[in-house]
Amino acid sequence: MSDFPGTGSRPGAALPGADGPAGPGGGRRLRVLAAMSGGVDSAVAAARAAEAGHDVTGVHLALSANPQSFRTGARGCCTLEDSRDARRAADVIGIPFYVWDMAERFREDVVDDFVAEYAAGRTPNPCLRCNEKIKFAALLDKALALGFDAVCTGHYARVVDGPAGRELHRAADAAKDQSYVLGVLDADQLAHALFPLGDTPKELIREEAERRDLAVARKPDSHDICFIADGDTQGFLAQRLGTSPGDIVDTDGTKVGEHQGAYGFTVGQRKGLRIGRPAADGKPRYVLDVSPVDNRVTVGPAEALDVVALTGIRPRWCGPAPAGPGEYTAQLRAHGGEVPVTAELVDGELRVRLAEPARGIAPGQAVVLYEGTRVVGSATIAATERRSAARA
C-alpha cells in the first residue's frame, strides 16, 4: 500500500465558492483528494475536478482485508479489479494515484456496526455509515492533515453557497440522487466536500466517460451492500451470529412459524417468512416487529405497518440546527419518496410526525429532513408510532 509524503500546504482551507461549471472554490486552485472506487462516477468526478484546474490526486480505499480478484456482475466493490480500474482511470486523467488501506477501520465502523445493529433488532444503512465514518471522517481527516483542501467523490448531490454557509442539496437527476446517504455530513465536512456530478444525469456521465476514453464508461454500477457480494444478507449474518431458533407469532401471540435467528428479519419484510398457516383473511403477512430479547418475530397485516410518528436519536445537521418546530419533507429509506412532516428537537431527540402514514419504517434506519431540495439534517430512527396504536 502506498501513502502520501508530507506536504507543506496549509491544511483545512475552506472552500469559498459553490460547485459550478467553473469548478468549486470560486476560481481558486485547490488541492483535491479524489476518492476513486473504480467506477464511472468517481472517475468522471476526478476528471472534472482536474479539468477545472485543481491539483487533484486520486486515492482508492482498500476496504477489504482479503479482496476478491473480480466482481460478481454489479454486486460488491473494492475488489482488486476495482483498484486496477481506478488506477487506469487516474492514468488517463493524468493525476497521481495511491491506494490507502482502510480495511480495519471499515470493518470496525461499518461491518461490525452492521452486524451489531441487526443483532439488536434494528435495520442499519451501511452506506450512510460508510459516508459518515470512512469517506467524510477517516478519509477527510487524513486529507486535511496532509494539506489537501477538499475530498471529491462521485456522489450525486450538490453543494451550493447559502446565507448561512455551504448547503447540501438533492442532485438534478432525481433517479440517482444520493443526498439521503449524505445527510449525516455536518457543516464542517460540507465545507471540504466536492460533488462534481450533482448537476448531470447519469447517462450523460457515461457518455462523458466515453469521450474522455475512460474504460469504465459502461461498467455496471455496484448495488446492494458492498461487503455482501452475493446479496445473501441473512447468510452473511448467520455466519457471524450463528443460529438461534425462535418463534414467529401473529399479533395475538399465536405461533405461526419458526425461524433460525430473529436477526434475519426486518420490519416490513414479506418474502422468506416460511409461515405454514395462512392468515384468517387470506392476505399476506409482513414483519411487524423483531424482538431480540425474546428472540421473537411478530407478523401481521400490511395496514399494521402504517407509521404516523417517529423518534430519531443522534441528530446531525448539515448547517445550523433548526430552532423550534418546523414543517419539512422527510425521506425515510434510501430509495423512498418524500413525506410531509412536522419535526422538532425535544431534549436532544428529533420528534417527527408524518402528515400521511408510511410503511416499512424500521428502527436503525435514518430519517433525513429536507426544505425543498436542501438537506436540513438526519437522525437515526429509534422508535416508531403505528396508526393502529394511535387509534387504540
mmCIF file of C-alpha atoms in Angstrom:
data_model
loop_
_atom_site.group_PDB
_atom_site.id
_atom_site.type_symbol
_atom_site.label_atom_id
_atom_site.label_comp_id
_atom_site.label_asym_id
_atom_site.label_seq_id
_atom_site.Cartn_x
_atom_site.Cartn_y
_atom_site.Cartn_z
ATOM 1 C CA MET A 1 0.000 0.000 0.000
ATOM 2 C CA SER A 2 1.266 3.485 -0.829
ATOM 3 C CA ASP A 3 0.878 6.640 1.176
ATOM 4 C CA PHE A 4 1.378 10.346 0.570
ATOM 5 C CA PRO A 5 4.532 12.111 1.663
ATOM 6 C CA GLY A 6 4.091 15.054 3.999
ATOM 7 C CA THR A 7 3.291 18.394 2.431
ATOM 8 C CA GLY A 8 3.814 21.966 3.429
ATOM 9 C CA SER A 9 0.464 23.242 2.180
ATOM 10 C CA ARG A 10 -1.910 24.911 4.608
ATOM 11 C CA PRO A 11 -4.335 22.249 5.925
ATOM 12 C CA GLY A 12 -8.015 22.799 6.306
ATOM 13 C CA ALA A 13 -8.536 25.701 3.891
ATOM 14 C CA ALA A 14 -12.269 26.268 3.492
ATOM 15 C CA LEU A 15 -13.889 26.371 0.090
ATOM 16 C CA PRO A 16 -15.154 29.883 -0.622
ATOM 17 C CA GLY A 17 -17.305 29.126 -3.630
ATOM 18 C CA ALA A 18 -20.090 26.816 -4.782
ATOM 19 C CA ASP A 19 -19.813 23.806 -7.054
ATOM 20 C CA GLY A 20 -20.480 25.057 -10.544
ATOM 21 C CA PRO A 21 -19.394 24.927 -14.192
ATOM 22 C CA ALA A 22 -16.109 26.689 -13.413
ATOM 23 C CA GLY A 23 -15.383 24.255 -10.625
ATOM 24 C CA PRO A 24 -15.556 24.632 -6.844
ATOM 25 C CA GLY A 25 -13.542 27.113 -4.881
ATOM 26 C CA GLY A 26 -14.653 30.326 -6.540
ATOM 27 C CA GLY A 27 -11.876 30.085 -9.115
ATOM 28 C CA ARG A 28 -9.101 29.367 -6.590
ATOM 29 C CA ARG A 29 -6.879 26.378 -7.334
ATOM 30 C CA LEU A 30 -7.382 23.763 -4.651
ATOM 31 C CA ARG A 31 -5.523 20.644 -3.600
ATOM 32 C CA VAL A 32 -8.179 17.951 -4.031
ATOM 33 C CA LEU A 33 -8.133 14.317 -2.953
ATOM 34 C CA ALA A 34 -10.447 12.358 -5.260
ATOM 35 C CA ALA A 35 -11.834 9.113 -3.825
ATOM 36 C CA MET A 36 -11.824 6.679 -6.773
ATOM 37 C CA SER A 37 -13.790 3.463 -6.287
ATOM 38 C CA GLY A 38 -13.040 2.059 -9.729
ATOM 39 C CA GLY A 39 -16.456 3.007 -11.093
ATOM 40 C CA VAL A 40 -17.534 5.506 -13.719
ATOM 41 C CA ASP A 41 -18.943 8.123 -11.343
ATOM 42 C CA SER A 42 -15.833 8.668 -9.247
ATOM 43 C CA ALA A 43 -13.640 8.610 -12.378
ATOM 44 C CA VAL A 44 -15.623 11.388 -14.077
ATOM 45 C CA ALA A 45 -15.766 13.362 -10.812
ATOM 46 C CA ALA A 46 -11.967 13.264 -10.559
ATOM 47 C CA ALA A 47 -11.632 14.219 -14.242
ATOM 48 C CA ARG A 48 -13.959 17.206 -13.813
ATOM 49 C CA ALA A 49 -12.050 18.429 -10.762
ATOM 50 C CA ALA A 50 -8.763 18.201 -12.676
ATOM 51 C CA GLU A 51 -10.242 19.889 -15.750
ATOM 52 C CA ALA A 52 -11.439 22.747 -13.521
ATOM 53 C CA GLY A 53 -7.787 23.492 -12.779
ATOM 54 C CA HIS A 54 -7.414 21.929 -9.353
ATOM 55 C CA ASP A 55 -4.400 19.954 -8.177
ATOM 56 C CA VAL A 56 -6.033 16.517 -7.979
ATOM 57 C CA THR A 57 -4.675 13.295 -6.524
ATOM 58 C CA GLY A 58 -6.624 10.032 -6.800
ATOM 59 C CA VAL A 59 -6.913 7.546 -3.965
ATOM 60 C CA HIS A 60 -8.565 4.129 -3.869
ATOM 61 C CA LEU A 61 -9.734 2.904 -0.465
ATOM 62 C CA ALA A 62 -8.931 -0.749 0.137
ATOM 63 C CA LEU A 63 -11.808 -1.689 2.432
ATOM 64 C CA SER A 64 -11.482 -5.460 2.426
ATOM 65 C CA ALA A 65 -8.724 -7.342 4.227
ATOM 66 C CA ASN A 66 -8.969 -10.134 1.631
ATOM 67 C CA PRO A 67 -10.274 -8.544 -1.578
ATOM 68 C CA GLN A 68 -11.558 -10.790 -4.336
ATOM 69 C CA SER A 69 -9.936 -10.537 -7.732
ATOM 70 C CA PHE A 70 -13.128 -9.818 -9.661
ATOM 71 C CA ARG A 71 -16.613 -8.510 -9.069
ATOM 72 C CA THR A 72 -19.723 -10.643 -9.478
ATOM 73 C CA GLY A 73 -21.626 -8.616 -12.068
ATOM 74 C CA ALA A 74 -22.921 -5.464 -10.397
ATOM 75 C CA ARG A 75 -22.574 -6.819 -6.874
ATOM 76 C CA GLY A 76 -19.818 -5.937 -4.458
ATOM 77 C CA CYS A 77 -16.979 -3.499 -4.795
ATOM 78 C CA CYS A 78 -13.458 -2.871 -3.511
ATOM 79 C CA THR A 79 -12.037 -5.824 -5.451
ATOM 80 C CA LEU A 80 -8.568 -5.945 -6.995
ATOM 81 C CA GLU A 81 -10.290 -5.350 -10.334
ATOM 82 C CA ASP A 82 -11.826 -2.135 -8.967
ATOM 83 C CA SER A 83 -8.433 -0.943 -7.728
ATOM 84 C CA ARG A 84 -6.895 -1.543 -11.149
ATOM 85 C CA ASP A 85 -9.801 0.216 -12.887
ATOM 86 C CA ALA A 86 -9.292 3.228 -10.637
ATOM 87 C CA ARG A 87 -5.563 3.301 -11.373
ATOM 88 C CA ARG A 88 -6.154 3.112 -15.124
ATOM 89 C CA ALA A 89 -8.663 5.968 -14.893
ATOM 90 C CA ALA A 90 -6.156 8.083 -12.945
ATOM 91 C CA ASP A 91 -3.535 7.396 -15.628
ATOM 92 C CA VAL A 92 -5.915 8.563 -18.376
ATOM 93 C CA ILE A 93 -6.828 11.698 -16.406
ATOM 94 C CA GLY A 94 -3.141 12.330 -15.733
ATOM 95 C CA ILE A 95 -3.216 12.537 -11.925
ATOM 96 C CA PRO A 96 -1.158 10.809 -9.217
ATOM 97 C CA PHE A 97 -2.792 7.734 -7.704
ATOM 98 C CA TYR A 98 -2.437 5.898 -4.410
ATOM 99 C CA VAL A 99 -4.115 3.073 -2.529
ATOM 100 C CA TRP A 100 -4.936 3.530 1.140
ATOM 101 C CA ASP A 101 -5.619 0.544 3.381
ATOM 102 C CA MET A 102 -8.700 1.316 5.494
ATOM 103 C CA ALA A 103 -9.881 -2.262 5.865
ATOM 104 C CA GLU A 104 -9.600 -2.341 9.655
ATOM 105 C CA ARG A 105 -11.399 0.980 10.108
ATOM 106 C CA PHE A 106 -14.129 -0.131 7.664
ATOM 107 C CA ARG A 107 -14.586 -3.434 9.491
ATOM 108 C CA GLU A 108 -14.915 -1.732 12.875
ATOM 109 C CA ASP A 109 -17.076 1.241 11.890
ATOM 110 C CA VAL A 110 -19.243 -0.265 9.156
ATOM 111 C CA VAL A 111 -19.262 -4.080 9.081
ATOM 112 C CA ASP A 112 -19.172 -4.701 12.838
ATOM 113 C CA ASP A 113 -21.742 -1.950 13.358
ATOM 114 C CA PHE A 114 -23.973 -3.561 10.713
ATOM 115 C CA VAL A 115 -23.866 -6.947 12.460
ATOM 116 C CA ALA A 116 -24.415 -5.438 15.925
ATOM 117 C CA GLU A 117 -27.420 -3.426 14.748
ATOM 118 C CA TYR A 118 -29.120 -6.479 13.242
ATOM 119 C CA ALA A 119 -28.361 -8.477 16.397
ATOM 120 C CA ALA A 120 -30.163 -5.738 18.355
ATOM 121 C CA GLY A 121 -33.248 -5.999 16.131
ATOM 122 C CA ARG A 122 -32.554 -2.848 14.136
ATOM 123 C CA THR A 123 -32.071 -2.262 10.395
ATOM 124 C CA PRO A 124 -28.940 -0.192 9.666
ATOM 125 C CA ASN A 125 -27.904 1.584 6.466
ATOM 126 C CA PRO A 126 -24.221 0.709 5.895
ATOM 127 C CA CYS A 127 -23.786 3.185 3.017
ATOM 128 C CA LEU A 128 -24.805 6.041 5.281
ATOM 129 C CA ARG A 129 -22.459 4.808 7.991
ATOM 130 C CA CYS A 130 -19.588 4.499 5.490
ATOM 131 C CA ASN A 131 -20.058 8.094 4.347
ATOM 132 C CA GLU A 132 -20.116 9.291 7.951
ATOM 133 C CA LYS A 133 -17.251 7.236 9.366
ATOM 134 C CA ILE A 134 -14.991 6.462 6.404
ATOM 135 C CA LYS A 135 -15.262 8.880 3.487
ATOM 136 C CA PHE A 136 -16.019 12.035 5.438
ATOM 137 C CA ALA A 137 -14.313 11.266 8.739
ATOM 138 C CA ALA A 138 -11.290 8.996 8.352
ATOM 139 C CA LEU A 139 -10.530 9.975 4.741
ATOM 140 C CA LEU A 140 -11.273 13.680 5.109
ATOM 141 C CA ASP A 141 -9.344 13.959 8.375
ATOM 142 C CA LYS A 142 -6.300 12.353 6.779
ATOM 143 C CA ALA A 143 -6.634 14.506 3.666
ATOM 144 C CA LEU A 144 -6.727 17.731 5.677
ATOM 145 C CA ALA A 145 -3.778 16.604 7.799
ATOM 146 C CA LEU A 146 -1.786 16.118 4.582
ATOM 147 C CA GLY A 147 -2.590 19.613 3.333
ATOM 148 C CA PHE A 148 -5.491 18.911 0.983
ATOM 149 C CA ASP A 149 -8.335 21.400 0.808
ATOM 150 C CA ALA A 150 -11.151 19.043 -0.135
ATOM 151 C CA VAL A 151 -12.296 15.493 -0.784
ATOM 152 C CA CYS A 152 -14.039 14.850 -4.103
ATOM 153 C CA THR A 153 -16.415 11.922 -4.652
ATOM 154 C CA GLY A 154 -18.774 10.688 -7.363
ATOM 155 C CA HIS A 155 -21.923 11.060 -5.258
ATOM 156 C CA TYR A 156 -24.985 12.516 -6.963
ATOM 157 C CA ALA A 157 -25.673 15.574 -4.799
ATOM 158 C CA ARG A 158 -24.961 19.292 -4.915
ATOM 159 C CA VAL A 159 -23.198 21.647 -2.514
ATOM 160 C CA VAL A 160 -24.021 25.327 -3.010
ATOM 161 C CA ASP A 161 -23.388 28.535 -1.098
ATOM 162 C CA GLY A 162 -26.265 29.676 1.089
ATOM 163 C CA PRO A 163 -26.910 32.516 3.529
ATOM 164 C CA ALA A 164 -25.531 30.504 6.475
ATOM 165 C CA GLY A 165 -22.732 28.717 4.621
ATOM 166 C CA ARG A 166 -22.441 25.782 2.256
ATOM 167 C CA GLU A 167 -25.622 23.749 1.820
ATOM 168 C CA LEU A 168 -26.244 20.172 0.718
ATOM 169 C CA HIS A 169 -28.962 19.796 -1.955
ATOM 170 C CA ARG A 170 -30.509 16.997 -3.977
ATOM 171 C CA ALA A 171 -28.949 16.119 -7.317
ATOM 172 C CA ALA A 172 -30.522 17.271 -10.576
ATOM 173 C CA ASP A 173 -31.049 13.612 -11.542
ATOM 174 C CA ALA A 174 -33.751 12.559 -9.062
ATOM 175 C CA ALA A 175 -33.369 8.895 -10.009
ATOM 176 C CA LYS A 176 -29.701 8.921 -8.947
ATOM 177 C CA ASP A 177 -29.904 11.395 -6.061
ATOM 178 C CA GLN A 178 -27.763 10.269 -3.101
ATOM 179 C CA SER A 179 -28.376 13.141 -0.709
ATOM 180 C CA TYR A 180 -30.146 10.736 1.676
ATOM 181 C CA VAL A 181 -26.946 8.815 2.440
ATOM 182 C CA LEU A 182 -25.031 12.102 2.770
ATOM 183 C CA GLY A 183 -27.467 13.536 5.306
ATOM 184 C CA VAL A 184 -25.021 12.652 8.111
ATOM 185 C CA LEU A 185 -22.492 15.279 6.970
ATOM 186 C CA ASP A 186 -22.115 18.326 9.179
ATOM 187 C CA ALA A 187 -21.268 21.888 8.152
ATOM 188 C CA ASP A 188 -17.519 21.444 8.651
ATOM 189 C CA GLN A 189 -17.450 18.347 6.447
ATOM 190 C CA LEU A 190 -19.528 20.033 3.741
ATOM 191 C CA ALA A 191 -17.008 22.879 3.748
ATOM 192 C CA HIS A 192 -14.450 20.404 2.376
ATOM 193 C CA ALA A 193 -16.685 18.238 0.149
ATOM 194 C CA LEU A 194 -16.922 18.364 -3.635
ATOM 195 C CA PHE A 195 -19.636 16.565 -5.625
ATOM 196 C CA PRO A 196 -18.932 17.459 -9.281
ATOM 197 C CA LEU A 197 -21.694 15.226 -10.712
ATOM 198 C CA GLY A 198 -24.683 16.755 -8.957
ATOM 199 C CA ASP A 199 -25.922 18.750 -11.937
ATOM 200 C CA THR A 200 -25.730 15.961 -14.548
ATOM 201 C CA PRO A 201 -27.944 12.926 -15.376
ATOM 202 C CA LYS A 202 -26.240 9.543 -15.106
ATOM 203 C CA GLU A 203 -26.490 8.668 -18.792
ATOM 204 C CA LEU A 204 -24.639 11.863 -19.706
ATOM 205 C CA ILE A 205 -21.921 10.909 -17.222
ATOM 206 C CA ARG A 206 -21.410 7.629 -19.089
ATOM 207 C CA GLU A 207 -21.271 9.483 -22.408
ATOM 208 C CA GLU A 208 -18.722 11.891 -20.950
ATOM 209 C CA ALA A 209 -16.623 8.982 -19.692
ATOM 210 C CA GLU A 210 -16.542 7.570 -23.216
ATOM 211 C CA ARG A 211 -15.441 10.939 -24.630
ATOM 212 C CA ARG A 212 -12.674 11.011 -22.048
ATOM 213 C CA ASP A 213 -11.591 7.460 -23.059
ATOM 214 C CA LEU A 214 -12.243 6.082 -19.601
ATOM 215 C CA ALA A 215 -12.517 2.298 -19.808
ATOM 216 C CA VAL A 216 -15.106 2.242 -17.006
ATOM 217 C CA ALA A 217 -17.668 4.164 -19.087
ATOM 218 C CA ARG A 218 -20.067 1.198 -19.285
ATOM 219 C CA LYS A 219 -19.029 -0.636 -16.143
ATOM 220 C CA PRO A 220 -22.142 -1.721 -14.169
ATOM 221 C CA ASP A 221 -22.963 0.235 -11.050
ATOM 222 C CA SER A 222 -22.460 -1.611 -7.789
ATOM 223 C CA HIS A 223 -25.613 -2.077 -5.749
ATOM 224 C CA ASP A 224 -26.907 -3.738 -2.631
ATOM 225 C CA ILE A 225 -24.420 -3.976 0.267
ATOM 226 C CA CYS A 226 -20.855 -3.749 -1.000
ATOM 227 C CA PHE A 227 -19.361 -6.177 1.537
ATOM 228 C CA ILE A 228 -22.013 -8.846 0.853
ATOM 229 C CA ALA A 229 -21.132 -9.605 -2.748
ATOM 230 C CA ASP A 230 -23.619 -12.459 -3.181
ATOM 231 C CA GLY A 231 -26.523 -10.407 -1.812
ATOM 232 C CA ASP A 232 -27.345 -13.005 0.869
ATOM 233 C CA THR A 233 -27.645 -10.761 3.934
ATOM 234 C CA GLN A 234 -29.260 -13.481 6.053
ATOM 235 C CA GLY A 235 -26.450 -15.918 5.252
ATOM 236 C CA PHE A 236 -23.823 -13.261 5.999
ATOM 237 C CA LEU A 237 -25.384 -12.587 9.409
ATOM 238 C CA ALA A 238 -25.800 -16.287 10.181
ATOM 239 C CA GLN A 239 -22.063 -16.853 9.652
ATOM 240 C CA ARG A 240 -21.292 -14.188 12.244
ATOM 241 C CA LEU A 241 -24.140 -14.618 14.721
ATOM 242 C CA GLY A 242 -24.869 -18.326 14.433
ATOM 243 C CA THR A 243 -28.298 -19.906 14.570
ATOM 244 C CA SER A 244 -30.780 -19.037 17.290
ATOM 245 C CA PRO A 245 -34.146 -20.791 16.743
ATOM 246 C CA GLY A 246 -37.243 -18.925 17.834
ATOM 247 C CA ASP A 247 -40.912 -18.375 17.141
ATOM 248 C CA ILE A 248 -42.755 -16.379 14.519
ATOM 249 C CA VAL A 249 -46.031 -15.227 16.056
ATOM 250 C CA ASP A 250 -49.171 -13.433 14.924
ATOM 251 C CA THR A 251 -50.365 -10.201 16.540
ATOM 252 C CA ASP A 252 -52.373 -12.158 19.124
ATOM 253 C CA GLY A 253 -49.296 -14.174 20.128
ATOM 254 C CA THR A 254 -50.279 -17.350 18.269
ATOM 255 C CA LYS A 255 -47.252 -19.235 16.929
ATOM 256 C CA VAL A 256 -47.403 -19.459 13.128
ATOM 257 C CA GLY A 257 -43.844 -20.486 12.289
ATOM 258 C CA GLU A 258 -40.231 -20.784 13.374
ATOM 259 C CA HIS A 259 -37.013 -19.021 12.448
ATOM 260 C CA GLN A 260 -33.283 -19.673 12.862
ATOM 261 C CA GLY A 261 -32.422 -16.184 14.040
ATOM 262 C CA ALA A 262 -34.520 -13.065 14.593
ATOM 263 C CA TYR A 263 -31.634 -11.004 13.173
ATOM 264 C CA GLY A 264 -32.539 -12.343 9.723
ATOM 265 C CA PHE A 265 -35.751 -10.306 9.568
ATOM 266 C CA THR A 266 -36.566 -6.632 9.177
ATOM 267 C CA VAL A 267 -39.738 -4.628 9.667
ATOM 268 C CA GLY A 268 -41.868 -4.607 6.511
ATOM 269 C CA GLN A 269 -40.415 -7.856 5.148
ATOM 270 C CA ARG A 270 -42.853 -10.095 3.287
ATOM 271 C CA LYS A 271 -40.756 -12.698 1.489
ATOM 272 C CA GLY A 272 -38.899 -15.555 3.124
ATOM 273 C CA LEU A 273 -41.128 -15.827 6.195
ATOM 274 C CA ARG A 274 -41.904 -19.513 5.613
ATOM 275 C CA ILE A 275 -45.179 -19.384 7.545
ATOM 276 C CA GLY A 276 -47.103 -22.630 7.297
ATOM 277 C CA ARG A 277 -50.533 -21.447 8.400
ATOM 278 C CA PRO A 278 -52.235 -18.782 6.243
ATOM 279 C CA ALA A 279 -53.819 -15.694 7.802
ATOM 280 C CA ALA A 280 -57.543 -15.880 8.564
ATOM 281 C CA ASP A 281 -58.327 -13.280 5.902
ATOM 282 C CA GLY A 282 -56.069 -14.974 3.344
ATOM 283 C CA LYS A 283 -53.940 -11.842 2.905
ATOM 284 C CA PRO A 284 -50.128 -11.754 3.052
ATOM 285 C CA ARG A 285 -48.432 -11.119 6.372
ATOM 286 C CA TYR A 286 -45.482 -8.817 6.984
ATOM 287 C CA VAL A 287 -42.884 -8.499 9.712
ATOM 288 C CA LEU A 288 -44.198 -6.001 12.270
ATOM 289 C CA ASP A 289 -41.603 -6.365 15.000
ATOM 290 C CA VAL A 290 -38.245 -8.034 15.666
ATOM 291 C CA SER A 291 -37.529 -8.635 19.349
ATOM 292 C CA PRO A 292 -34.007 -9.854 20.160
ATOM 293 C CA VAL A 293 -34.887 -10.008 23.884
ATOM 294 C CA ASP A 294 -37.230 -12.979 23.500
ATOM 295 C CA ASN A 295 -35.977 -13.950 20.016
ATOM 296 C CA ARG A 296 -39.460 -13.470 18.597
ATOM 297 C CA VAL A 297 -40.627 -12.181 15.215
ATOM 298 C CA THR A 298 -44.153 -10.777 15.042
ATOM 299 C CA VAL A 299 -46.058 -10.729 11.759
ATOM 300 C CA GLY A 300 -49.370 -9.214 10.712
ATOM 301 C CA PRO A 301 -51.341 -7.404 8.008
ATOM 302 C CA ALA A 302 -49.904 -4.634 5.846
ATOM 303 C CA GLU A 303 -52.045 -1.928 7.413
ATOM 304 C CA ALA A 304 -50.439 -2.648 10.797
ATOM 305 C CA LEU A 305 -47.190 -1.262 9.346
ATOM 306 C CA ASP A 306 -48.586 2.269 8.998
ATOM 307 C CA VAL A 307 -46.303 4.661 10.904
ATOM 308 C CA VAL A 308 -47.623 8.091 11.873
ATOM 309 C CA ALA A 309 -44.761 9.372 14.049
ATOM 310 C CA LEU A 310 -41.192 8.516 14.970
ATOM 311 C CA THR A 311 -38.359 9.470 17.285
ATOM 312 C CA GLY A 312 -34.824 9.966 15.984
ATOM 313 C CA ILE A 313 -31.636 9.942 18.046
ATOM 314 C CA ARG A 314 -28.121 11.250 17.373
ATOM 315 C CA PRO A 315 -29.292 14.087 15.092
ATOM 316 C CA ARG A 316 -26.722 15.579 12.721
ATOM 317 C CA TRP A 317 -27.256 18.883 10.959
ATOM 318 C CA CYS A 318 -25.939 19.931 7.552
ATOM 319 C CA GLY A 319 -25.861 23.519 8.843
ATOM 320 C CA PRO A 320 -27.365 25.345 11.806
ATOM 321 C CA ALA A 321 -29.735 23.214 13.898
ATOM 322 C CA PRO A 322 -33.403 24.206 13.440
ATOM 323 C CA ALA A 323 -34.861 26.428 16.160
ATOM 324 C CA GLY A 324 -38.279 25.251 17.320
ATOM 325 C CA PRO A 325 -40.780 23.053 15.454
ATOM 326 C CA GLY A 326 -40.962 23.305 11.680
ATOM 327 C CA GLU A 327 -42.539 21.843 8.563
ATOM 328 C CA TYR A 328 -40.345 19.759 6.267
ATOM 329 C CA THR A 329 -40.411 16.789 3.965
ATOM 330 C CA ALA A 330 -38.722 13.602 5.126
ATOM 331 C CA GLN A 331 -37.121 10.689 3.298
ATOM 332 C CA LEU A 332 -37.275 7.524 5.379
ATOM 333 C CA ARG A 333 -35.497 4.998 3.149
ATOM 334 C CA ALA A 334 -32.610 5.204 0.689
ATOM 335 C CA HIS A 335 -34.926 4.649 -2.292
ATOM 336 C CA GLY A 336 -38.125 6.033 -0.833
ATOM 337 C CA GLY A 337 -40.091 9.141 -1.661
ATOM 338 C CA GLU A 338 -40.661 12.216 0.464
ATOM 339 C CA VAL A 339 -43.401 12.599 3.076
ATOM 340 C CA PRO A 340 -44.570 15.955 4.527
ATOM 341 C CA VAL A 341 -43.766 16.108 8.250
ATOM 342 C CA THR A 342 -43.540 18.378 11.241
ATOM 343 C CA ALA A 343 -40.396 17.987 13.316
ATOM 344 C CA GLU A 344 -38.739 19.469 16.375
ATOM 345 C CA LEU A 345 -35.909 18.783 18.784
ATOM 346 C CA VAL A 346 -37.021 17.733 22.259
ATOM 347 C CA ASP A 347 -34.322 17.018 24.851
ATOM 348 C CA GLY A 348 -31.818 16.188 22.111
ATOM 349 C CA GLU A 349 -34.171 13.830 20.254
ATOM 350 C CA LEU A 350 -35.858 14.526 16.928
ATOM 351 C CA ARG A 351 -39.630 14.117 17.156
ATOM 352 C CA VAL A 352 -41.250 13.698 13.737
ATOM 353 C CA ARG A 353 -44.970 13.470 12.914
ATOM 354 C CA LEU A 354 -45.959 12.357 9.415
ATOM 355 C CA ALA A 355 -48.769 14.078 7.511
ATOM 356 C CA GLU A 356 -49.664 10.703 5.976
ATOM 357 C CA PRO A 357 -48.759 7.185 7.161
ATOM 358 C CA ALA A 358 -45.689 5.443 5.783
ATOM 359 C CA ARG A 359 -44.918 1.727 5.816
ATOM 360 C CA GLY A 360 -41.821 -0.366 6.340
ATOM 361 C CA ILE A 361 -40.113 2.104 8.683
ATOM 362 C CA ALA A 362 -37.728 0.271 10.987
ATOM 363 C CA PRO A 363 -35.584 1.329 13.946
ATOM 364 C CA GLY A 364 -31.975 1.732 12.836
ATOM 365 C CA GLN A 365 -32.866 3.394 9.543
ATOM 366 C CA ALA A 366 -32.319 7.111 9.006
ATOM 367 C CA VAL A 367 -34.824 9.921 8.706
ATOM 368 C CA VAL A 368 -33.492 12.785 6.576
ATOM 369 C CA LEU A 369 -35.240 16.158 6.618
ATOM 370 C CA TYR A 370 -35.473 18.477 3.596
ATOM 371 C CA GLU A 371 -36.568 22.027 2.888
ATOM 372 C CA GLY A 372 -37.228 21.906 -0.836
ATOM 373 C CA THR A 373 -34.062 20.361 -2.251
ATOM 374 C CA ARG A 374 -31.906 21.382 0.728
ATOM 375 C CA VAL A 375 -30.900 18.714 3.233
ATOM 376 C CA VAL A 376 -31.540 20.016 6.748
ATOM 377 C CA GLY A 377 -30.119 17.051 8.634
ATOM 378 C CA SER A 378 -30.710 13.482 9.726
ATOM 379 C CA ALA A 379 -31.234 11.239 12.729
ATOM 380 C CA THR A 380 -31.295 7.501 13.429
ATOM 381 C CA ILE A 381 -34.812 6.154 13.963
ATOM 382 C CA ALA A 382 -35.077 4.752 17.474
ATOM 383 C CA ALA A 383 -38.840 4.226 17.799
ATOM 384 C CA THR A 384 -41.999 4.490 15.716
ATOM 385 C CA GLU A 385 -45.671 5.053 16.482
ATOM 386 C CA ARG A 386 -48.105 2.965 14.473
ATOM 387 C CA ARG A 387 -51.516 4.240 13.364
ATOM 388 C CA SER A 388 -53.240 1.232 14.935
ATOM 389 C CA ALA A 389 -51.622 2.026 18.282
ATOM 390 C CA ALA A 390 -52.508 5.706 17.992
ATOM 391 C CA ARG A 391 -56.174 4.796 17.490
ATOM 392 C CA ALA A 392 -56.270 2.401 20.442
#
